[in-house]
GROMACS .gro file of C-alpha atoms in nm:
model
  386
    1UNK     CA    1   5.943   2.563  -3.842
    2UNK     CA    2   5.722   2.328  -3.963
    3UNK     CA    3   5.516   2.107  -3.765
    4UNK     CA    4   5.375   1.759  -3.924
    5UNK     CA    5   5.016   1.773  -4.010
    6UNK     CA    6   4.977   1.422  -3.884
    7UNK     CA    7   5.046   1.522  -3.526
    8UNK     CA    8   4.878   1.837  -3.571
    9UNK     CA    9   4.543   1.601  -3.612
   10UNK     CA   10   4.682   1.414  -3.344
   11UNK     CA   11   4.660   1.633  -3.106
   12UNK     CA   12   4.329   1.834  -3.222
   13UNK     CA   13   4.224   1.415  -3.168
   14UNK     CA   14   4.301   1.415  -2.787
   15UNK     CA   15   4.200   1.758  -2.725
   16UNK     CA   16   3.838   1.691  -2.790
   17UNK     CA   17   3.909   1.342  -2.645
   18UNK     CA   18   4.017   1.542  -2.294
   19UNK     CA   19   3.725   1.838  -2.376
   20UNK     CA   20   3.455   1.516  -2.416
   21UNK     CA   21   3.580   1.377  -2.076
   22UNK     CA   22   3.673   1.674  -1.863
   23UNK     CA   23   3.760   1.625  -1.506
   24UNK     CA   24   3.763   1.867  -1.158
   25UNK     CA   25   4.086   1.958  -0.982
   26UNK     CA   26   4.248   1.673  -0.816
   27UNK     CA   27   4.020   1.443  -1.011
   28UNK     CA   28   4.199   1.465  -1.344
   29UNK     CA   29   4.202   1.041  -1.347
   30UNK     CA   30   4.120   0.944  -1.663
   31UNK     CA   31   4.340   1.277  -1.769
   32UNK     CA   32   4.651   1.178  -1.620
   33UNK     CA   33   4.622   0.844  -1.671
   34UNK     CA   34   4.588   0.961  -2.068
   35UNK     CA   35   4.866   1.172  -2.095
   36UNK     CA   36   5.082   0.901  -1.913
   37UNK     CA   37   4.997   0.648  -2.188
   38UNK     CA   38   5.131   0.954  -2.442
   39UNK     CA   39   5.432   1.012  -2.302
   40UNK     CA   40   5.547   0.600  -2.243
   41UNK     CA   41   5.439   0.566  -2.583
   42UNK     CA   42   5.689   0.895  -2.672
   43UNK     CA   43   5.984   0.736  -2.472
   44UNK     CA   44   5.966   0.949  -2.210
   45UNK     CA   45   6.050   0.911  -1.838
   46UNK     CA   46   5.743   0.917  -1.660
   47UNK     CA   47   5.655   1.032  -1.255
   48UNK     CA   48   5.249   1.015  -1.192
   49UNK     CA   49   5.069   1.093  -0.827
   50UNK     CA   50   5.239   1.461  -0.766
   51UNK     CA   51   4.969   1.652  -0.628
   52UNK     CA   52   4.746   1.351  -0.647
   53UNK     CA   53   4.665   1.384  -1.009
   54UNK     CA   54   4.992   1.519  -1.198
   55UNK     CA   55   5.219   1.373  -1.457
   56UNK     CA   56   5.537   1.472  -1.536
   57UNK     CA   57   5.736   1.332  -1.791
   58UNK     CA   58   6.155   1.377  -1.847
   59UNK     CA   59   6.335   1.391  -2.190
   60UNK     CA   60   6.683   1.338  -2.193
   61UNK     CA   61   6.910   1.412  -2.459
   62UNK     CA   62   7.213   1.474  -2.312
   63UNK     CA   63   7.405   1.727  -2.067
   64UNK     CA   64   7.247   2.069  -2.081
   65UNK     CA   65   7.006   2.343  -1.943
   66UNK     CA   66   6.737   2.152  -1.731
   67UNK     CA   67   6.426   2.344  -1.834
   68UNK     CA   68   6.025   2.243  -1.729
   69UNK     CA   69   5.723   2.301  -1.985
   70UNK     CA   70   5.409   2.337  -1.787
   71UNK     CA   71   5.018   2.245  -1.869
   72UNK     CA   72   4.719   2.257  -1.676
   73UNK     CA   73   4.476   1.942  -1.693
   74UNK     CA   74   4.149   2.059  -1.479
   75UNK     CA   75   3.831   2.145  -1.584
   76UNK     CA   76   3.575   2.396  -1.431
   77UNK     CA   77   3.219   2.324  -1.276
   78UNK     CA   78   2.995   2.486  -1.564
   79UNK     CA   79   2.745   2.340  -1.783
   80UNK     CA   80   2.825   2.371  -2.174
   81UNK     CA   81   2.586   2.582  -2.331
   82UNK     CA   82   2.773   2.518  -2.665
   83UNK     CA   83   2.687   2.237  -2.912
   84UNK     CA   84   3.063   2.073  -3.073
   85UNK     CA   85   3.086   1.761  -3.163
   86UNK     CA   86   3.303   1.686  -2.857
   87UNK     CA   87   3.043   1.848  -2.587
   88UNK     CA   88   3.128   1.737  -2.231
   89UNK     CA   89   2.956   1.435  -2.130
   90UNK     CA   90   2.964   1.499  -1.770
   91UNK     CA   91   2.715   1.704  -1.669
   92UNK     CA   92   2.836   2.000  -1.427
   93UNK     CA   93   3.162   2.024  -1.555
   94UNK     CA   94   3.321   2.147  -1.894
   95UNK     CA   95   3.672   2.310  -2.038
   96UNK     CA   96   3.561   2.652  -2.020
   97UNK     CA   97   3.923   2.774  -1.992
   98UNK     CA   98   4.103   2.545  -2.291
   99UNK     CA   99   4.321   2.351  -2.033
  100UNK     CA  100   4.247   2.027  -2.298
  101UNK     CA  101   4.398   2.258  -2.518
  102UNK     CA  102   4.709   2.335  -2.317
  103UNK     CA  103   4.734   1.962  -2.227
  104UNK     CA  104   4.732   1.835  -2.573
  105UNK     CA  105   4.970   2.109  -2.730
  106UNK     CA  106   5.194   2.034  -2.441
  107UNK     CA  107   5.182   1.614  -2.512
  108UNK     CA  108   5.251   1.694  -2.892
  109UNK     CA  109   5.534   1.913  -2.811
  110UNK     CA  110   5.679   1.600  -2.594
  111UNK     CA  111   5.605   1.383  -2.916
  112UNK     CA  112   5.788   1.612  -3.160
  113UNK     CA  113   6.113   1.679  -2.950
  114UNK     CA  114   6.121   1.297  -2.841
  115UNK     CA  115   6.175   1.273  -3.287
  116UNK     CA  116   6.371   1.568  -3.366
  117UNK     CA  117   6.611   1.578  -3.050
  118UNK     CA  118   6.753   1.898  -3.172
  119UNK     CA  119   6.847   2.004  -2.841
  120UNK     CA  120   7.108   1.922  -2.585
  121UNK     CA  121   6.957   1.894  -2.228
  122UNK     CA  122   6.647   1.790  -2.030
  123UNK     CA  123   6.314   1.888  -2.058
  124UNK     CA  124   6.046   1.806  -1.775
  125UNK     CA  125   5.701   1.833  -1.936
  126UNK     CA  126   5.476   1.892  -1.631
  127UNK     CA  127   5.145   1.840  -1.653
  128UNK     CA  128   4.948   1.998  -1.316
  129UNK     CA  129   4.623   1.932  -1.190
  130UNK     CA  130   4.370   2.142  -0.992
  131UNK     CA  131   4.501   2.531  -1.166
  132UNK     CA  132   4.114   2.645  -1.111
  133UNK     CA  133   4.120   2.821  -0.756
  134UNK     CA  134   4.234   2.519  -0.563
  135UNK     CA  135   4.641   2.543  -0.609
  136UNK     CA  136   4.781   2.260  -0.782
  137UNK     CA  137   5.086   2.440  -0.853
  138UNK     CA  138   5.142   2.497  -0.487
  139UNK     CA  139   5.104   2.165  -0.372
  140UNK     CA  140   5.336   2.030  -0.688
  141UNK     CA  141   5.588   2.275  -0.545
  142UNK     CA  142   5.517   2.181  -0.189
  143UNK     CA  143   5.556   1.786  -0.306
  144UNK     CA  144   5.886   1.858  -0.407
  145UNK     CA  145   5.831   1.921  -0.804
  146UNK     CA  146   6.153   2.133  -0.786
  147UNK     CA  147   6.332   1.882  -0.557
  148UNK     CA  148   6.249   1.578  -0.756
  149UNK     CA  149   6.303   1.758  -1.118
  150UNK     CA  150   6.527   2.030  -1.063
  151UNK     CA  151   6.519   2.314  -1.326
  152UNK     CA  152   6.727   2.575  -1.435
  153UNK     CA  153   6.387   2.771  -1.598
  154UNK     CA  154   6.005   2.715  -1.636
  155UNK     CA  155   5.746   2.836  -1.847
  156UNK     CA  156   5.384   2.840  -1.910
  157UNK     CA  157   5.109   2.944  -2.209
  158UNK     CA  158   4.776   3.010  -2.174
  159UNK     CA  159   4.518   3.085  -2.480
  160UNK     CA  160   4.394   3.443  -2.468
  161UNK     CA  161   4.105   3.579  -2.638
  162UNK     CA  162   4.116   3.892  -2.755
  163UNK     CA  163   4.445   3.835  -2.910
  164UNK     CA  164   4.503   3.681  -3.315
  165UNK     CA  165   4.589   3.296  -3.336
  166UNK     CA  166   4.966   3.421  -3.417
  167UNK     CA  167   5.053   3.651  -3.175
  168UNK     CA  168   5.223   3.633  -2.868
  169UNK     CA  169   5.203   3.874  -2.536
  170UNK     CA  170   5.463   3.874  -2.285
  171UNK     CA  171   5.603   4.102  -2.005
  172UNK     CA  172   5.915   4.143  -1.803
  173UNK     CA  173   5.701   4.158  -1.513
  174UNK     CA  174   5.353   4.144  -1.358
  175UNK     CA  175   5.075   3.899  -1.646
  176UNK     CA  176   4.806   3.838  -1.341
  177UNK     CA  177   4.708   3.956  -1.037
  178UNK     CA  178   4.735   3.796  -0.697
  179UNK     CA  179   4.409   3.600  -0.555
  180UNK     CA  180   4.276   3.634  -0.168
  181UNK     CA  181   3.936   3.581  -0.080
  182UNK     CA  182   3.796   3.641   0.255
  183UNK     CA  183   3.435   3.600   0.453
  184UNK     CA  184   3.351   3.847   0.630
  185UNK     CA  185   3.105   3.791   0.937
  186UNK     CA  186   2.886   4.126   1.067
  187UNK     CA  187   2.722   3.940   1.430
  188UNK     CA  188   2.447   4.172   1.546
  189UNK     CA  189   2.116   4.180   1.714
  190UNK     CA  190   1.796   4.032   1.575
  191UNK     CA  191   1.478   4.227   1.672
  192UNK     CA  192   1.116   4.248   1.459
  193UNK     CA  193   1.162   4.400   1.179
  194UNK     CA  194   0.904   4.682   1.228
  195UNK     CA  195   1.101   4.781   1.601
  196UNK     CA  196   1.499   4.796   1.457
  197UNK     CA  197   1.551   5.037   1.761
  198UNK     CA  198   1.539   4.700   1.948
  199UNK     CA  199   1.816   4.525   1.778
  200UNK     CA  200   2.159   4.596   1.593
  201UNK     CA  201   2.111   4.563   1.223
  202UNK     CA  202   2.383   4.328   1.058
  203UNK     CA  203   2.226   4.430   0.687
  204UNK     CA  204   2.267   4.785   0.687
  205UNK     CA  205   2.601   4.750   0.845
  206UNK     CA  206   2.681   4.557   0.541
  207UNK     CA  207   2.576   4.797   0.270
  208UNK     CA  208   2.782   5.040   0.436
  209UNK     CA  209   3.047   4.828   0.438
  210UNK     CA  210   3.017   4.717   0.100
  211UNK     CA  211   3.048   5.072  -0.027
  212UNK     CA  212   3.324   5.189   0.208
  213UNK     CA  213   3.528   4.887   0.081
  214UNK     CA  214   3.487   5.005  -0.275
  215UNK     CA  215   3.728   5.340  -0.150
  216UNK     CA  216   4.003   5.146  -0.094
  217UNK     CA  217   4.113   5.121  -0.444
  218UNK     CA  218   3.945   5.452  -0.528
  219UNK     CA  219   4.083   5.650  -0.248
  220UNK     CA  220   4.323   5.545  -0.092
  221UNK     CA  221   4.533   5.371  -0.314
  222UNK     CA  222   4.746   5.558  -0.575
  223UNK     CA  223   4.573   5.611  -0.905
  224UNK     CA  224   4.875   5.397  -1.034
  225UNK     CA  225   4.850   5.092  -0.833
  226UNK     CA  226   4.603   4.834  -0.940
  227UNK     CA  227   4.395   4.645  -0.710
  228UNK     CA  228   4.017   4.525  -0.758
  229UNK     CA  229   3.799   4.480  -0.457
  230UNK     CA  230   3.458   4.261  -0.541
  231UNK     CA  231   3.236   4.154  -0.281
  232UNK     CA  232   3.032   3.836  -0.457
  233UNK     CA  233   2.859   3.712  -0.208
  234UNK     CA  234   2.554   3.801   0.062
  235UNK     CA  235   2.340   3.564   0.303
  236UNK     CA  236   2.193   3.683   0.588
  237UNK     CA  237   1.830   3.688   0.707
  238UNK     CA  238   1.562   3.387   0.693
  239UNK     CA  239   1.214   3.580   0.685
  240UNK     CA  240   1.137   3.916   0.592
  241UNK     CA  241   0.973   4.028   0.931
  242UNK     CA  242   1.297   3.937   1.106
  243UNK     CA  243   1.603   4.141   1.115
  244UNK     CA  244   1.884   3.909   1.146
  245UNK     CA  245   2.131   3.786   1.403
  246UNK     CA  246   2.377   3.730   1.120
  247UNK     CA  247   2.559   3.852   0.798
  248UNK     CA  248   2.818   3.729   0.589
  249UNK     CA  249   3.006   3.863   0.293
  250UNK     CA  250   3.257   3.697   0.065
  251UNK     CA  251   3.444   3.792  -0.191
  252UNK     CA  252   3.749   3.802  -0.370
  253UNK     CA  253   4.075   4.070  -0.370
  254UNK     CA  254   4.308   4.094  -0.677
  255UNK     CA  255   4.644   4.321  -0.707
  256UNK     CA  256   4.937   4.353  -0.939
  257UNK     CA  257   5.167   4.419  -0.697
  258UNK     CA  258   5.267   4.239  -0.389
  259UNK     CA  259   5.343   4.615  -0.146
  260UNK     CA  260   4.992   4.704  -0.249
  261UNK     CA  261   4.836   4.313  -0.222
  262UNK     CA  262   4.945   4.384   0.164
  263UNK     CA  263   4.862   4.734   0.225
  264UNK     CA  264   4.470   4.648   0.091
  265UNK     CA  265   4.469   4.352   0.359
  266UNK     CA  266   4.569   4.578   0.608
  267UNK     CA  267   4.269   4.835   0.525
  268UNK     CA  268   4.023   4.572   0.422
  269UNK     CA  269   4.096   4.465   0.801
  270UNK     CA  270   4.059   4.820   0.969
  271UNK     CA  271   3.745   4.848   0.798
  272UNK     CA  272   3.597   4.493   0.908
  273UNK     CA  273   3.673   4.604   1.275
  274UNK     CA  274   3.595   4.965   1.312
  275UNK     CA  275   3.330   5.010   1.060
  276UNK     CA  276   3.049   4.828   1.208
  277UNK     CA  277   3.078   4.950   1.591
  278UNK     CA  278   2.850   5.230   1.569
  279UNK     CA  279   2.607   5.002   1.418
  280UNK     CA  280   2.617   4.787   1.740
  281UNK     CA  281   2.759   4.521   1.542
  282UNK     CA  282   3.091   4.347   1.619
  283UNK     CA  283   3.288   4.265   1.237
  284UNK     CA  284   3.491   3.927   1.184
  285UNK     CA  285   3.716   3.848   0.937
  286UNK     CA  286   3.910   3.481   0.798
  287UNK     CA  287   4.144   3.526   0.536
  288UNK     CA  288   4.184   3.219   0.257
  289UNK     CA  289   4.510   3.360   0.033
  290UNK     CA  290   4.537   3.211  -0.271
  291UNK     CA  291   4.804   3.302  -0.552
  292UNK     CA  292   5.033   3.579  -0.549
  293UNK     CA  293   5.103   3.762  -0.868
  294UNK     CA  294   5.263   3.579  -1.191
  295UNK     CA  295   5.513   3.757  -1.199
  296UNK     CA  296   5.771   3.714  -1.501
  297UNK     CA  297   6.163   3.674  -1.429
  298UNK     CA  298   6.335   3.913  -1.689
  299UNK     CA  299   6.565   3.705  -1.862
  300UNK     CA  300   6.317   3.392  -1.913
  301UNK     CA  301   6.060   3.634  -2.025
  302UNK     CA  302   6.305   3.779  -2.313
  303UNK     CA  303   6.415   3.398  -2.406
  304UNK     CA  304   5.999   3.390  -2.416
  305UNK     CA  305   5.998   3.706  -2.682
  306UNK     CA  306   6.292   3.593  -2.872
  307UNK     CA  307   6.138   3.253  -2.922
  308UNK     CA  308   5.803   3.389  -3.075
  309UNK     CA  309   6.027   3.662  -3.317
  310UNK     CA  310   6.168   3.379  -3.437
  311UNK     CA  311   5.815   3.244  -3.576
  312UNK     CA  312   5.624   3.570  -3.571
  313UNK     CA  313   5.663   3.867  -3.768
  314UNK     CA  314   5.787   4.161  -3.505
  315UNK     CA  315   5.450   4.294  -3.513
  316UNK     CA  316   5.252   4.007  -3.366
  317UNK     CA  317   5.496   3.984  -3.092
  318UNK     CA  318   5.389   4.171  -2.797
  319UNK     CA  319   5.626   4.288  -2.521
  320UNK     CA  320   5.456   4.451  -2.164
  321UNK     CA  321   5.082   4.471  -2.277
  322UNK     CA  322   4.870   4.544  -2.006
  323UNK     CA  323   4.857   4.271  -1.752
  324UNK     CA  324   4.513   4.096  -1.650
  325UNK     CA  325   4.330   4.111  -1.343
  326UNK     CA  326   4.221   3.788  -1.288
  327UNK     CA  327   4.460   3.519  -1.141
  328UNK     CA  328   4.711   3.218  -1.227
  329UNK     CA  329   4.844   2.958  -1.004
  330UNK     CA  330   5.154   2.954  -1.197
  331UNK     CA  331   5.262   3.196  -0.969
  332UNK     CA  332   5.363   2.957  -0.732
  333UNK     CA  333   5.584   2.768  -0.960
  334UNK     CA  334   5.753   3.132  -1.038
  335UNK     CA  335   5.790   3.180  -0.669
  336UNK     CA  336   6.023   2.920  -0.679
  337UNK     CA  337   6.162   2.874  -1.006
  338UNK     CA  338   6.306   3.113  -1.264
  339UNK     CA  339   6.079   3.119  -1.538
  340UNK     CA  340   5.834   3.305  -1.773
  341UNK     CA  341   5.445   3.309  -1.820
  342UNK     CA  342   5.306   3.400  -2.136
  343UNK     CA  343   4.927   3.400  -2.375
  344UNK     CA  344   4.893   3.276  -2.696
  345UNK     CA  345   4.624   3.411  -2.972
  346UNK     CA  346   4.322   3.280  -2.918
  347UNK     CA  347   4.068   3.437  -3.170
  348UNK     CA  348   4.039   3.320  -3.537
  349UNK     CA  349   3.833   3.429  -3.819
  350UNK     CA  350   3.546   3.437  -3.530
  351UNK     CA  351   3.695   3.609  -3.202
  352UNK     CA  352   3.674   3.331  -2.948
  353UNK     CA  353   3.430   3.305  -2.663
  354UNK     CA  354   3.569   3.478  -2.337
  355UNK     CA  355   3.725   3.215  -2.105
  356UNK     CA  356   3.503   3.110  -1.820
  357UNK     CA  357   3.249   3.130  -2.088
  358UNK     CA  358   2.946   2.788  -2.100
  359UNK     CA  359   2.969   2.878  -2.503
  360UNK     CA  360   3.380   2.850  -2.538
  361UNK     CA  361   3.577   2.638  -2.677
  362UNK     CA  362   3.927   2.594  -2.762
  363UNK     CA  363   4.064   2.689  -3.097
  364UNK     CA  364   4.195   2.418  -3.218
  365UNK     CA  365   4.395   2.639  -3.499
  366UNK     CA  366   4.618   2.765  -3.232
  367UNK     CA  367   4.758   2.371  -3.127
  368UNK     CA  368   4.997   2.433  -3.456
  369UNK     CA  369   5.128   2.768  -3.265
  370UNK     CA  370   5.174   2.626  -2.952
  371UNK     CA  371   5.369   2.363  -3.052
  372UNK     CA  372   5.558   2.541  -3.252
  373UNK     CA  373   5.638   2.828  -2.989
  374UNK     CA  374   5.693   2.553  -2.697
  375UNK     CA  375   5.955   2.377  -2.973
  376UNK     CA  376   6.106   2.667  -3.134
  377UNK     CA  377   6.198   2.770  -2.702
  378UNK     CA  378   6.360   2.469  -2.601
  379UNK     CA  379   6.568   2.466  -2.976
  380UNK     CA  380   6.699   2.811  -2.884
  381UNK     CA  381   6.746   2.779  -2.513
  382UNK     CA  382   6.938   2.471  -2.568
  383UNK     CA  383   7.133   2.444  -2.890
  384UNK     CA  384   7.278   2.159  -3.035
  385UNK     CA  385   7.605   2.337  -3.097
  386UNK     CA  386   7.649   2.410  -2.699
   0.00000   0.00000   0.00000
């Protein structure tokens, strides 16, 4: 498959346009109202304001499979540390997680089917805001994405360092973990510092809790499951004379599977209220769930691997890797859709910067691969021939 070289420049044109310019969840204005332009100008059908912020556009080319191609637009509240030509020009906020980069392989991929039509079917190109911990997908869904623009599948790519511009990594299953995050609130008895006999101690409660947390996934979970426990936050205290009234904890809980995503709720919970009672201190917790896992649908997954073999050589195709711990709002869109998340090779001749990183920045030698993968899928999923 060959991909022009014009739109190939195209594209590496609006990415650093959308990198230059980047925008917070929900605030993606100048974003959406960018990709709109691109798709009008394509010939597309165009819906804005789902979820506030998100675009989707429709290409029709006759009766067929109905299937949706999804990017994330946001950006993430970090100051570049890197120096390209296109450096953010908003201070605070930069693509740390090459979302420009999905967005503008996902707008070329709409430009290139609109010309070659060598498909028979729709294809919804959805562009969602707000991926970046505040559940854009969700509220799409929740607007009625799936109502609006029914789909028989979805899918979704995401650049991954660590893996070859070229290569592909898919699984049947499980990609990311779920995401919950919780505050935890340890209410004891504030006494002079020096005299702790006095009071209840809300700080040493908490390192003890802390640590007992950390057995959950070491003890009693099954060396097989896979669950991450991080407390990332601590305030408590306001001078050092003073033991305090008050302690809270945050942090974050991650899990492959959805049995075990419960069960470490259920402990986290027993440990939050039973823990701290000999201490004198009474234990609180508020829930805030976020994503479950991204979990693959088996046959959208395999249309996912048969699509790259049919670019890649068998080698650089890579079926049930190890899925990652962090977390993808995706999910939510998989929760109600049939459909298939997948990365793309990040790294080129230099391995690329991690993602979440102030020095990354998207390869722009992957946009070619993208758009090739995203065309070469639609192509096979809906031949002309049907």
């Amino acid at each position: 498959m060959t991909i022009p070289l014009t739109l190939i420049e195209d594209a590496i044109g609006w990415r650093r346009q959308l990198h230059a310019q980047p925008e917070l969840g929900y605030q993606e204005v100048h974003t959406s109202r960018m990709v709109a332009e691109q798709l009008r100008r394509f010939g597309l059908q165009v819906h804005v304001g789902l979820a506030g912020t998100g675009v989707v556009g429709t290409l029709e080319n006759g009766p067929g499979p109905i299937i949706g191609l999804r990017a994330d637009m946001d950006a993430l509240p970090i100051t570049e540390l890197g120096e390209p030509i296109h450096k953010s020009t908003t201070p605070g906020v930069m693509h740390a997680c090459g979302h420009d980069g999905h967005t503008a392989i996902l707008l070329a991929t709409a430009q290139r089917l609109s010309e070659t039509r060598r498909f028979k079917g729709t294809v919804h190109f959805v562009f969602q805001p707000a991926e970046e911990n505040l559940g854009g997908a969700r509220k799409m869904v929740e607007e009625g994405l799936f109502t609006l623009f029914p789909m028989d599948e979805i899918y979704g790519l995401h650049n991954w360092p660590g893996l070859p511009v070229g290569h592909v990594a898919v699984n049947s299953g499980a990609m990311m973990a779920s995401l919950d995050a919780f505050e935890i609130t340890l209410n004891g008895k504030s006494c002079h510092a020096a005299m702790p006999e006095n009071g209840a101690d809300p700080v040493v409660t908490a390192a003890e809790l802390i640590l007992a947390l950390q057995t959950i996934p070491s003890r009693r979970l099954s060396p097989l499951a896979s669950a991450v426990v991080s407390i990332t936050q601590i305030n408590g205290g306001e001078a050092i004379n003073v033991i305090p009234e008050q302690v809270t904890l945050r942090g974050t809980v991650r899990c492959l599977q959805d049995e075990v995503r419960s069960k470490v709720r259920t402990l986290i919970d027993d440990f939050v209220a039973t823990l701290p009672v000999p201490f004198g201190v009474e234990g609180s917790i508020v829930w805030y769930p976020g994503y479950p896992v991204t979990a693959n649908h088996l046959q959208p997954a395999l249309n996912v691997r048969d699509a790259a073999s049919g670019i890649y050589a068998a080698e650089n195709v890579h079926w049930e890797v190890n899925p990652s711990m962090a977390s993808e709002d995706f999910a939510c869109m998989l929760e109600a859709c049939a459909g298939a998340y997948f990365w793309i090779g990040a790294d080129g001749t230099t391995p690329s910067q991690p993602l979440h990183n102030a020095h990354y920045d998207f390869n722009d030698a992957l946009i070619e691969q993208g758009i090739k993968i995203w065309c070469q899928l639609i192509e096979q999923r809906m031949p002309v021939s049907q």
